[in-house]
Backbone as ProteinMPNN parsed JSONL, in Angstrom:
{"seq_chain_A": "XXXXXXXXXXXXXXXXXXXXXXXXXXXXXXXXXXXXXXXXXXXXXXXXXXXXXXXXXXXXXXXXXXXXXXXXXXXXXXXXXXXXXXXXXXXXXXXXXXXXXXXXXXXXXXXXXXXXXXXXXXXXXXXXXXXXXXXXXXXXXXXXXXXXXXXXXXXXXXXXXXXXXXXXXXXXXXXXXXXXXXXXXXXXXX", "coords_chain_A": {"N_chain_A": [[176.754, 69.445, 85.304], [177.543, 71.014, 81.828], [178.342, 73.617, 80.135], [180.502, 74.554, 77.352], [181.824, 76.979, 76.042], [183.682, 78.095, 73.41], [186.282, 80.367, 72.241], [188.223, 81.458, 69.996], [189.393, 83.486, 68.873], [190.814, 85.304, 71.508], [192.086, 87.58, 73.68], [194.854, 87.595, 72.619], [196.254, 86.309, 69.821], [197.611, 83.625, 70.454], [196.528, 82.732, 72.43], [194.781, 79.933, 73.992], [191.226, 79.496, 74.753], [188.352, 79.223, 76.421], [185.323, 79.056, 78.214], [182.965, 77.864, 80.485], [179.744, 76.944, 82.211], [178.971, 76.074, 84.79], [176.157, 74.99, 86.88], [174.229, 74.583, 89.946], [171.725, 72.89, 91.94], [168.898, 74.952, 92.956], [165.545, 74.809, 94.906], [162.724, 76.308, 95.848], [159.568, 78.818, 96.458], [159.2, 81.071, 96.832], [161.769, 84.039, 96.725], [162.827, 83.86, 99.44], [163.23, 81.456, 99.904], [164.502, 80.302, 97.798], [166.628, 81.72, 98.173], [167.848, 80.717, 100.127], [167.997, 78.09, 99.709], [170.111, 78.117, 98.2], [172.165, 78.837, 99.959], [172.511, 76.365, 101.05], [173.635, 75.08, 99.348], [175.164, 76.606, 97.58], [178.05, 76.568, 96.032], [180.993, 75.812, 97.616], [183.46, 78.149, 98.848], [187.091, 78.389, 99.926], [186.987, 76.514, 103.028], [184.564, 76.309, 104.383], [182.786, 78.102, 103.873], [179.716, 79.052, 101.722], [179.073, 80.135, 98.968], [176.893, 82.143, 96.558], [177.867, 81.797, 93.77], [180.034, 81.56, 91.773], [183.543, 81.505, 90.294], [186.271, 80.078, 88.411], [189.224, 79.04, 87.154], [191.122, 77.031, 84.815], [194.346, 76.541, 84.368], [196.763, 76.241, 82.186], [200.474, 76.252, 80.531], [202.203, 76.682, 77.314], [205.495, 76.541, 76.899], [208.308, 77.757, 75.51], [211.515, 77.277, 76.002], [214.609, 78.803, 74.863], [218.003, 78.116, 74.718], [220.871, 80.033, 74.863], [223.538, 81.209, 72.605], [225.519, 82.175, 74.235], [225.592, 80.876, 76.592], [223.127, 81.956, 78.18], [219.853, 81.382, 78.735], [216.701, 81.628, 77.707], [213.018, 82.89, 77.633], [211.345, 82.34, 74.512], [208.625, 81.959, 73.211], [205.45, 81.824, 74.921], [202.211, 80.344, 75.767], [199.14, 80.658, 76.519], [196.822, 78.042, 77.801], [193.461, 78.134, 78.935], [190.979, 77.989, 80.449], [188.185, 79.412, 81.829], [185.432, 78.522, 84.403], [182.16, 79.024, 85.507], [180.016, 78.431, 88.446], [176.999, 78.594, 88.67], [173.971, 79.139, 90.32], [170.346, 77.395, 90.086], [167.605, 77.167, 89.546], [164.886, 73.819, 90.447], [162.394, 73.587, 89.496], [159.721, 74.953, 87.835], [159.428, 78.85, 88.116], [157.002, 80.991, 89.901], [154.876, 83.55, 87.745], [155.756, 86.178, 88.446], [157.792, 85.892, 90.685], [159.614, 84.757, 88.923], [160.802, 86.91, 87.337], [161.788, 88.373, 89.217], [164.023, 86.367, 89.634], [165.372, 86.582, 87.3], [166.583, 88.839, 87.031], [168.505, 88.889, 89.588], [169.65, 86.346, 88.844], [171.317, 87.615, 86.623], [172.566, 89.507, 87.368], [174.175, 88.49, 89.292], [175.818, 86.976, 87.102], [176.429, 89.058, 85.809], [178.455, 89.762, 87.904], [180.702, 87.691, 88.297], [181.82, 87.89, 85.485], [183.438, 90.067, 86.137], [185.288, 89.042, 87.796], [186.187, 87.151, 86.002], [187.094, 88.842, 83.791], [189.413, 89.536, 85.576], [190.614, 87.298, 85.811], [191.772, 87.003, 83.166], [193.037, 89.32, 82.763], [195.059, 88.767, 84.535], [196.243, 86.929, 83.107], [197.077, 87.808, 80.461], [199.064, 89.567, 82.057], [200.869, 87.853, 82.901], [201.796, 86.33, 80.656], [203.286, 88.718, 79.228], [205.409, 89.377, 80.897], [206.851, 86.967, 80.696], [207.471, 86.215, 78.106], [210.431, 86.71, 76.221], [211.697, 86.945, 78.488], [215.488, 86.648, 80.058], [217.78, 85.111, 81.148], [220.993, 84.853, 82.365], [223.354, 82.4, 82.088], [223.003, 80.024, 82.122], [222.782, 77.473, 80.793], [221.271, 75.024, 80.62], [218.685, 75.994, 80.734], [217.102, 76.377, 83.837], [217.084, 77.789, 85.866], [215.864, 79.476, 84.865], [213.362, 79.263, 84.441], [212.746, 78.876, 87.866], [213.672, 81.853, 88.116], [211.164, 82.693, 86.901], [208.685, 81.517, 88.209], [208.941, 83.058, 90.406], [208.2, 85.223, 89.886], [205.526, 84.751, 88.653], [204.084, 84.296, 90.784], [203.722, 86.407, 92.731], [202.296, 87.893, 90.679], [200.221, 86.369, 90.752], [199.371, 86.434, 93.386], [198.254, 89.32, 93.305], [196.553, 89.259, 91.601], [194.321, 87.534, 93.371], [194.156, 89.081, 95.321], [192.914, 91.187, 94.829], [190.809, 90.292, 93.618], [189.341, 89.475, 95.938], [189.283, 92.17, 97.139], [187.018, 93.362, 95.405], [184.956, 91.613, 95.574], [184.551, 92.195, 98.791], [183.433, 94.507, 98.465], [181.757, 94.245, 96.522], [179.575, 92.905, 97.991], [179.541, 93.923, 100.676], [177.457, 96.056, 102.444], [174.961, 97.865, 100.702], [176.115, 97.224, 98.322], [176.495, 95.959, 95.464], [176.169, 92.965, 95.011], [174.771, 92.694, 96.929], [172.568, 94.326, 97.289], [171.094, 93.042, 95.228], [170.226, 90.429, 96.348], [168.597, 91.408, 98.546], [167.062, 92.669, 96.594], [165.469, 89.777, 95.904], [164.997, 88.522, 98.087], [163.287, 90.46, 99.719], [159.248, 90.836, 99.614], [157.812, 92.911, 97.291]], "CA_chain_A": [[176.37, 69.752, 83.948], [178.558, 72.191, 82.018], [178.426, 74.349, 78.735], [181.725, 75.203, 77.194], [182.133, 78.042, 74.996], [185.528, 78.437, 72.473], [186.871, 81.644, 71.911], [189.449, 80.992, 69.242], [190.149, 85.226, 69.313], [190.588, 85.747, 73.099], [193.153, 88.69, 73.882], [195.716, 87.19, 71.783], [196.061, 84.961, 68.557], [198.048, 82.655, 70.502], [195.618, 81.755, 73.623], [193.654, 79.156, 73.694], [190.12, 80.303, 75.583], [187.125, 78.485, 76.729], [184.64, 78.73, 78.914], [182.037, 76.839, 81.058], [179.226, 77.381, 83.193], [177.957, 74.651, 85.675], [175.286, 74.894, 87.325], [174.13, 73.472, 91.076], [170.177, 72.786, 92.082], [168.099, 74.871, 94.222], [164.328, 75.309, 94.9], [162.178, 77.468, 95.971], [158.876, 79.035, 95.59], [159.54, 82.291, 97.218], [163.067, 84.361, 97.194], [163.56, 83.947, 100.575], [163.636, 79.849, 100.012], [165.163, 80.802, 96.906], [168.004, 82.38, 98.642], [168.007, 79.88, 101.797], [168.877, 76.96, 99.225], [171.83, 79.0, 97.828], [172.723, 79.13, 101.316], [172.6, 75.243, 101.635], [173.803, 74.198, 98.44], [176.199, 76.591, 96.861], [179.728, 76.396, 95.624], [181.921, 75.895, 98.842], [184.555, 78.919, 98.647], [187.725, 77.814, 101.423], [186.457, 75.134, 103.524], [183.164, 76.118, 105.495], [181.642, 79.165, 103.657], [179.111, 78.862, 100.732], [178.794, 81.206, 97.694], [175.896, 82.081, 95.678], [178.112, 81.962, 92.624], [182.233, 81.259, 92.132], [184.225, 81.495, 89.139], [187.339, 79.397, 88.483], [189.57, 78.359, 86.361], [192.352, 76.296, 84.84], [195.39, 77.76, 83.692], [198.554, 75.457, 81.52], [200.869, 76.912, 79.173], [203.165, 75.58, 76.099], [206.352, 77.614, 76.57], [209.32, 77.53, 74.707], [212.667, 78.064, 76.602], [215.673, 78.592, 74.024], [219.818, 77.985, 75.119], [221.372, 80.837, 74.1], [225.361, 81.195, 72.345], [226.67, 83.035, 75.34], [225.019, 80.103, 77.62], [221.719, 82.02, 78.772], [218.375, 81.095, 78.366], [215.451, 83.132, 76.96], [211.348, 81.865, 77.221], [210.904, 82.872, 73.526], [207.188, 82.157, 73.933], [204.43, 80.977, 76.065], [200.971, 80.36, 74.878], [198.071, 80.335, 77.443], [195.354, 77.58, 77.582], [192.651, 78.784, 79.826], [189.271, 77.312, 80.723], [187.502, 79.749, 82.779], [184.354, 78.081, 84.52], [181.481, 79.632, 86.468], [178.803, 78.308, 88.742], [175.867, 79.457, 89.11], [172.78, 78.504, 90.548], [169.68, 77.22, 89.332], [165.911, 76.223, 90.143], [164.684, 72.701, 89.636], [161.56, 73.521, 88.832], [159.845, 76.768, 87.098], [158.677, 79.367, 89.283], [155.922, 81.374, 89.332], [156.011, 84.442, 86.645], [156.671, 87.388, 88.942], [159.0, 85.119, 91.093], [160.746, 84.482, 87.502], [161.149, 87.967, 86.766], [162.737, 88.819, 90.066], [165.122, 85.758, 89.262], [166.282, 86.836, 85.976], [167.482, 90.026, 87.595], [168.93, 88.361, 90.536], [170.728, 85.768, 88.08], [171.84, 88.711, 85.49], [173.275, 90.547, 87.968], [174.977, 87.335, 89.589], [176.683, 86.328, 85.91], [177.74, 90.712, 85.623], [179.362, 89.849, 88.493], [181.528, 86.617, 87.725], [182.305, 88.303, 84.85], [184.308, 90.656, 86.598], [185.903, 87.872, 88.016], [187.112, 86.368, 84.816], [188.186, 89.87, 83.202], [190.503, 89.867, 86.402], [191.883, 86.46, 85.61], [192.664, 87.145, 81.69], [194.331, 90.481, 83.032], [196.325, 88.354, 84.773], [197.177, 85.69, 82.364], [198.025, 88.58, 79.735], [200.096, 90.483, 83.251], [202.117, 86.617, 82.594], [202.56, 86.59, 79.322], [203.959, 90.356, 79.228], [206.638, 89.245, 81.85], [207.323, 85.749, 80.558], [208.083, 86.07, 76.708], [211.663, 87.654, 76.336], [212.715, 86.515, 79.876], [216.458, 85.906, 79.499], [218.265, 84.352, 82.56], [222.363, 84.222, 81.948], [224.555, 81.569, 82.885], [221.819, 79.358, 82.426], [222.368, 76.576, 79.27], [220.018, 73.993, 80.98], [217.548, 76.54, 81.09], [216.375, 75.782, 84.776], [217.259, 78.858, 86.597], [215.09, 80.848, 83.953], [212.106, 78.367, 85.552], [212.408, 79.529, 89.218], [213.052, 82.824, 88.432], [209.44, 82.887, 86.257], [207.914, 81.121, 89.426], [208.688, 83.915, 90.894], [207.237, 86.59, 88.948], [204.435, 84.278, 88.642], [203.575, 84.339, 92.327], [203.211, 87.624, 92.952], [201.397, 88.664, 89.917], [198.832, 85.347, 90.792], [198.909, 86.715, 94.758], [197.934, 90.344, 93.213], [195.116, 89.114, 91.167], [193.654, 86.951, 94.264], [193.812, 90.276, 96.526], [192.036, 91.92, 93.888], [189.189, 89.48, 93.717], [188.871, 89.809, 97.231], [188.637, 93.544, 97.445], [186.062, 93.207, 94.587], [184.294, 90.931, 96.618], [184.397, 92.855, 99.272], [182.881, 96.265, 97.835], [180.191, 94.11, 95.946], [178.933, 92.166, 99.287], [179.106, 95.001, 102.071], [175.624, 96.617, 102.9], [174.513, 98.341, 99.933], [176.975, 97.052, 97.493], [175.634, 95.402, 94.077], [175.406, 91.585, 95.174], [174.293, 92.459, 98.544], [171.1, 94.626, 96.794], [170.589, 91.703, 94.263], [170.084, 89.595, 97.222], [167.52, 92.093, 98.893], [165.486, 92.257, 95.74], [165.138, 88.86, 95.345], [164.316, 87.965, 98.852], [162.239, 91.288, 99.792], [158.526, 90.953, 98.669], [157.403, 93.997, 96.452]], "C_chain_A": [[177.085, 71.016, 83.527], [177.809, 72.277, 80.421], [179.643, 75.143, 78.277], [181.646, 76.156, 75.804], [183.324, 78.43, 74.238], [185.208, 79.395, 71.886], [187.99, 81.835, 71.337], [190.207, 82.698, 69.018], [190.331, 85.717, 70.583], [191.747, 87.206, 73.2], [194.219, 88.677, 72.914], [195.459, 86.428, 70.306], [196.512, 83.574, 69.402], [197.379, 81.907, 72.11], [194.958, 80.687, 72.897], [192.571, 79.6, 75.157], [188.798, 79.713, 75.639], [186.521, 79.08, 78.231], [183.308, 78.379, 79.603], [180.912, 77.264, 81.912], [178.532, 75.863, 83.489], [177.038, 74.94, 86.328], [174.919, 73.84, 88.997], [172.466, 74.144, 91.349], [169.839, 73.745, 93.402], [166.829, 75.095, 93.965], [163.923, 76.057, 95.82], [161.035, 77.89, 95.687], [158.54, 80.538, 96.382], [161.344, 82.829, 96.836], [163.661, 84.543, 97.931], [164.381, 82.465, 100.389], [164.407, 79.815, 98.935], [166.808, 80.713, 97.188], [168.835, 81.257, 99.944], [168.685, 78.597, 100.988], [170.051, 77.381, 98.488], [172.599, 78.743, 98.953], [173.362, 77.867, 101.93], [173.494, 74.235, 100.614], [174.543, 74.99, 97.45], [177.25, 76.48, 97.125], [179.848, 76.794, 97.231], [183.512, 76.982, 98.454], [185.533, 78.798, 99.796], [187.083, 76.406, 102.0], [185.13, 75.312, 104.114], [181.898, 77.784, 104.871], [181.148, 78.824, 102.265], [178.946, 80.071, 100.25], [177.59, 81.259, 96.993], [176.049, 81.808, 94.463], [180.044, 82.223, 92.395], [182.259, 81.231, 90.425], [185.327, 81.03, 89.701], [188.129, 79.399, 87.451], [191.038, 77.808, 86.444], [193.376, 76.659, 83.699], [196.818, 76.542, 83.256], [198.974, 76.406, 80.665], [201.969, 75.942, 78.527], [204.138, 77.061, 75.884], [207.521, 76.566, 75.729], [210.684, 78.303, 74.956], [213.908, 77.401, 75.447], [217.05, 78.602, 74.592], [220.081, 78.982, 74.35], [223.179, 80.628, 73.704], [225.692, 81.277, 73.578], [226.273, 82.293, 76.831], [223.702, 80.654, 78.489], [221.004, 80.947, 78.206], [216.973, 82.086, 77.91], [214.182, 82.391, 76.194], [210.852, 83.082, 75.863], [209.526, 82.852, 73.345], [206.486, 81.636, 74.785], [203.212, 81.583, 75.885], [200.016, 79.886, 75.776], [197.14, 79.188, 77.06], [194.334, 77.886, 78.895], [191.292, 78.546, 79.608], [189.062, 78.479, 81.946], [185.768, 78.852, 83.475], [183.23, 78.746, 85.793], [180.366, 78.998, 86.707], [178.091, 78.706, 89.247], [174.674, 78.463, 89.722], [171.63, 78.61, 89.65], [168.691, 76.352, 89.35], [165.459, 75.401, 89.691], [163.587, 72.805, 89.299], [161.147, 74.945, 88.923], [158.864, 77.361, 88.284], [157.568, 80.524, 88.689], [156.349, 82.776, 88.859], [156.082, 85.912, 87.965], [158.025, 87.096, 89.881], [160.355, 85.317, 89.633], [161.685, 85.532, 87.017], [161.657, 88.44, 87.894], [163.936, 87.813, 90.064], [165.982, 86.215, 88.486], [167.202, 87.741, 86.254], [168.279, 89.361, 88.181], [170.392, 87.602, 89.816], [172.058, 86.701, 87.089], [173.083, 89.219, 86.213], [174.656, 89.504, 88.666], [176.115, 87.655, 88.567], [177.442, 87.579, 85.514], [178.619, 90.134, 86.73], [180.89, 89.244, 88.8], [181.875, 87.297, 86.674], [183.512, 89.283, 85.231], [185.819, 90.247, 86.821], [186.489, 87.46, 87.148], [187.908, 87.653, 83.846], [189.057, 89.946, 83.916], [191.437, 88.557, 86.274], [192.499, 86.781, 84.403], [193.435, 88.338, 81.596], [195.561, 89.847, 83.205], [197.454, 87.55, 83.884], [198.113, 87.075, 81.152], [199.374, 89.451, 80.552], [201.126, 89.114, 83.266], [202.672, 86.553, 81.633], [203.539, 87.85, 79.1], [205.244, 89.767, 79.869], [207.077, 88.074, 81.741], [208.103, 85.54, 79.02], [209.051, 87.119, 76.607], [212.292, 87.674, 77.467], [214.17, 86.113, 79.273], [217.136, 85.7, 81.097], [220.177, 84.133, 82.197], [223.111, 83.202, 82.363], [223.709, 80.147, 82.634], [221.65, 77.903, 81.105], [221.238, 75.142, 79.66], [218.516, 74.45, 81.141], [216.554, 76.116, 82.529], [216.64, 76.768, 85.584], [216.397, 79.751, 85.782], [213.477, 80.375, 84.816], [212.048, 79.431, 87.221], [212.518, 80.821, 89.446], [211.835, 83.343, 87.656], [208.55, 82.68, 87.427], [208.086, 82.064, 90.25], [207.789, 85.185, 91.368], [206.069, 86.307, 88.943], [204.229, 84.235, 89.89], [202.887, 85.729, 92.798], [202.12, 88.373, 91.768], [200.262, 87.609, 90.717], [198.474, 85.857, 92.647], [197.958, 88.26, 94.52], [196.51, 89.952, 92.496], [194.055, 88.321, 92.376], [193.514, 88.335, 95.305], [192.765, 91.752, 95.571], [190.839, 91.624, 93.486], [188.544, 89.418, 94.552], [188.584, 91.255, 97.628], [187.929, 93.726, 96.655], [184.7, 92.95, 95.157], [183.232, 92.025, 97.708], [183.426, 93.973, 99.125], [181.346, 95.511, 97.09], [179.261, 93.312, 97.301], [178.365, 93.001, 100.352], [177.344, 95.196, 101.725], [175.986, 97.745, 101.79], [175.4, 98.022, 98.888], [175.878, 96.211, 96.192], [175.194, 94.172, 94.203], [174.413, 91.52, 96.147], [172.262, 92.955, 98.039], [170.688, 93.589, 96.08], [169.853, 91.126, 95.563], [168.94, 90.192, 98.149], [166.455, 92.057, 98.087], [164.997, 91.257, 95.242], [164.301, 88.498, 96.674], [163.23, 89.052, 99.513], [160.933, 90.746, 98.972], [158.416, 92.328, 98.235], [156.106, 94.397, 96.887]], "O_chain_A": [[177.312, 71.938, 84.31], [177.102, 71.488, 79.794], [179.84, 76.272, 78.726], [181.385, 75.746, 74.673], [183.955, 79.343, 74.771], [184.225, 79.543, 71.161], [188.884, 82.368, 71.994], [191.42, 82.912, 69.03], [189.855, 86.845, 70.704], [191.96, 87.61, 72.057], [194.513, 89.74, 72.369], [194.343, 86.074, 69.925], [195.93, 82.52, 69.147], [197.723, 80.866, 72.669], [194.674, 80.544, 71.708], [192.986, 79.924, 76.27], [188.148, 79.828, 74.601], [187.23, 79.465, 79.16], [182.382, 78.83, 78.928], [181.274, 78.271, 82.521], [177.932, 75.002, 82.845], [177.486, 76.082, 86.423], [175.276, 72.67, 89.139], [172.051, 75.281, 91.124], [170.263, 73.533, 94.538], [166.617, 75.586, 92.856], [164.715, 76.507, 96.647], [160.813, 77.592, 94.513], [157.372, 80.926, 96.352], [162.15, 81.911, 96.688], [164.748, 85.116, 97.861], [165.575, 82.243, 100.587], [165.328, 79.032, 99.168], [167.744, 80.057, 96.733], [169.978, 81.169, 100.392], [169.714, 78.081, 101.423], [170.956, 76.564, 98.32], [173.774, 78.411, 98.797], [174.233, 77.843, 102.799], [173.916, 73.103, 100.852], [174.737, 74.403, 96.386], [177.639, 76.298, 98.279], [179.216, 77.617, 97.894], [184.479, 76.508, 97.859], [184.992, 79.08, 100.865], [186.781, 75.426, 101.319], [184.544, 74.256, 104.353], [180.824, 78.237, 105.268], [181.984, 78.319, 101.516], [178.693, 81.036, 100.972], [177.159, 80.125, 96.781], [175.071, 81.561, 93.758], [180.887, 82.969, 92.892], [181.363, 81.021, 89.607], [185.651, 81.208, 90.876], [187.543, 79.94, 86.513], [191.863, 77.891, 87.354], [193.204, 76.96, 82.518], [197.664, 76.164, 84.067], [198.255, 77.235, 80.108], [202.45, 74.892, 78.954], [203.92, 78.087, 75.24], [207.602, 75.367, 75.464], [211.029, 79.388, 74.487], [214.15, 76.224, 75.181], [217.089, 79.677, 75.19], [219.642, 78.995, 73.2], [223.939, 79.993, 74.435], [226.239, 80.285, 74.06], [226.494, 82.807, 77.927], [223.238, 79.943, 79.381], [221.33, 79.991, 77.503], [216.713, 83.285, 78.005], [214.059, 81.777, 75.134], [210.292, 84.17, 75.997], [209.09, 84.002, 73.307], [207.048, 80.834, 75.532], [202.972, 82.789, 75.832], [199.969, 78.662, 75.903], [196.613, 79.309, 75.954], [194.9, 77.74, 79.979], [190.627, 78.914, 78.64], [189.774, 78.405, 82.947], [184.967, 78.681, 82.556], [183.645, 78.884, 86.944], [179.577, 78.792, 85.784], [178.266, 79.257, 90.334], [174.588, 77.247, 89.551], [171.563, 79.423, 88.728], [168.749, 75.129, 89.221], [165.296, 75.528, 88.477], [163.392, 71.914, 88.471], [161.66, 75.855, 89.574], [158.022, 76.837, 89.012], [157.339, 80.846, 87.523], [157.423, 83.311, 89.133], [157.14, 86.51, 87.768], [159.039, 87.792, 89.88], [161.477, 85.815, 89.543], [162.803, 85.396, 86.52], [162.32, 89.4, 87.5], [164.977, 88.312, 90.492], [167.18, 86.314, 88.754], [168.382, 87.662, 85.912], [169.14, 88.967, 87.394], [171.576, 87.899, 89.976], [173.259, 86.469, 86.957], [174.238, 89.32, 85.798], [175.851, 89.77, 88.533], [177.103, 88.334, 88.848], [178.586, 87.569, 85.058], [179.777, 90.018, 86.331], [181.869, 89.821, 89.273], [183.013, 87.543, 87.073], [184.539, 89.212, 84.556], [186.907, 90.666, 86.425], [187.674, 87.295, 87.437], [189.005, 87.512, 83.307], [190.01, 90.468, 83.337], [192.645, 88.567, 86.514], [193.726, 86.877, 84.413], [194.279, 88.548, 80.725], [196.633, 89.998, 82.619], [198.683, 87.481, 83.857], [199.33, 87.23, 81.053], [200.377, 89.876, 79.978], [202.262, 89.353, 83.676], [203.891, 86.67, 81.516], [204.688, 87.601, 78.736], [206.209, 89.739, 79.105], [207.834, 87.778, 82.666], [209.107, 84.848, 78.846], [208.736, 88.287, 76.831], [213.342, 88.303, 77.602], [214.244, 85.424, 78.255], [216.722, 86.346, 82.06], [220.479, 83.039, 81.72], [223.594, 83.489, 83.458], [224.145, 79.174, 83.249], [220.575, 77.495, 80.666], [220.59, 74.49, 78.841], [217.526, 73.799, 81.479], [215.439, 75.617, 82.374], [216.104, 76.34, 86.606], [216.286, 80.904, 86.199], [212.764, 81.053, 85.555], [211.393, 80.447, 87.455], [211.951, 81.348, 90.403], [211.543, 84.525, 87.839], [207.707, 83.537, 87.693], [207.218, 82.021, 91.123], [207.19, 85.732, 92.294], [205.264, 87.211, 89.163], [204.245, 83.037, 89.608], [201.721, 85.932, 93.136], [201.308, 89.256, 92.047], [199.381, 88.209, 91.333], [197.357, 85.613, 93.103], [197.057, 88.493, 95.327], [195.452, 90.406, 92.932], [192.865, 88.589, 92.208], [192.541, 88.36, 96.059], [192.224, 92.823, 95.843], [189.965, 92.393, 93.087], [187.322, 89.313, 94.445], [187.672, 91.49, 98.42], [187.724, 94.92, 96.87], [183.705, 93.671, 95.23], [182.073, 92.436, 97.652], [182.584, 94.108, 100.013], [180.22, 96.01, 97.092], [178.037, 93.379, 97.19], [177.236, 92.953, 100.841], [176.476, 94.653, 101.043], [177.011, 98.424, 101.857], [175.459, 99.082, 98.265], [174.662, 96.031, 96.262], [174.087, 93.892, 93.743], [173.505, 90.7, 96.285], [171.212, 92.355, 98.267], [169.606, 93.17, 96.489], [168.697, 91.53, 95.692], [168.219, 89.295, 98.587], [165.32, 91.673, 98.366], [164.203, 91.349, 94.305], [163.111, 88.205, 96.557], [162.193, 88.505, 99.885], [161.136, 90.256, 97.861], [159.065, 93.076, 98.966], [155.523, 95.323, 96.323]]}, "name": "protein", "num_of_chains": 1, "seq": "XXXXXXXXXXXXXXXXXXXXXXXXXXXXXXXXXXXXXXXXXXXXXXXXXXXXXXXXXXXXXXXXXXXXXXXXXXXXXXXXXXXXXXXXXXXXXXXXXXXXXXXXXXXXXXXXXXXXXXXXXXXXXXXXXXXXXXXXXXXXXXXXXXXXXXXXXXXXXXXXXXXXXXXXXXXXXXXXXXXXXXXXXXXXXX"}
């Protein structure tokens, strides 16, 4: 189940910007069991570890590589479309109200944190755009050498934003970090 959101002003005029949140089931009628079906039933991050909460998305663009007189090439623009999507978890049936009110936190703090997450992808996509419009490549009238060296550029910026999500990660997970307390005051009683 998803909810998509359009953002027809995103960073630019010329993005296109959506995004989604899905949702996956758990119950619970404590925040330990709470936390234990997170454990059993969220998002798969790699192959064998589960998340409480993942962000994704899907990234095309509509460029426009021009032949130049003097036989270059030169990507006059390139226009992001970008679906970000985040899932979260989410109890199948309602819990009881001080339970609820240690959720809301729990969740809040979750969805600050995915957020992070998605300001670090639209860095990136604008850290593409920056280094993709006005590329010129010489020698190049088939425009196909301007291609692999973009795939280039694009690698390393998309390896720098993935080592950046991971030391994010990192710092919010450790022992005393912001997800890691979420995750204490949900499953601690009071």
């Amino acid at each position: 189940m998803g909810i998509a959101f359009v953002y027809p002003a995103a960073a630019n005029a010329q993005w296109r910007y959506a995004e989604q949140v899905k949702t996956y089931s758990i119950s619970g009628t404590s925040g330990i069991e709470l936390y234990s079906s997170i454990g059993e039933n969220g998002p798969k991050v790699g192959q064998h570890v589960r998340a409480v909460a993942h962000t994704d998305f899907k990234l095309t663009w509509s460029r426009n590589y021009v032949p130049q007189v003097d036989g270059g090439c030169s990507l006059v623009s390139a226009r992001p479309n970008i679906t970000i999507t985040y899932v979260l978890p989410k109890p199948v049936t309602a819990l009881a109200p001080e339970l609820q009110k240690k959720w809301n936190v729990f969740l809040e703090g979750v969805r600050k944190h995915e957020r992070v997450h998605a300001e670090q992808i639209k860095a990136m996509v604008a850290e593409i755009e920056k280094v993709s419009v006005g590329l010129t490549v010489p020698a190049d009238p088939n425009c196909s050498k301007i291609r692999t060296e973009l795939t280039s550029k694009l690698g390393e910026i998309s390896r720098s934003r993935v080592k950046s999500s991971q030391d994010f990660d990192k710092i919010e997970l450790s022992e005393g970090g912001n997800v890691h307390q979420l995750i204490l005051n949900l499953v601690n009683p009071r």
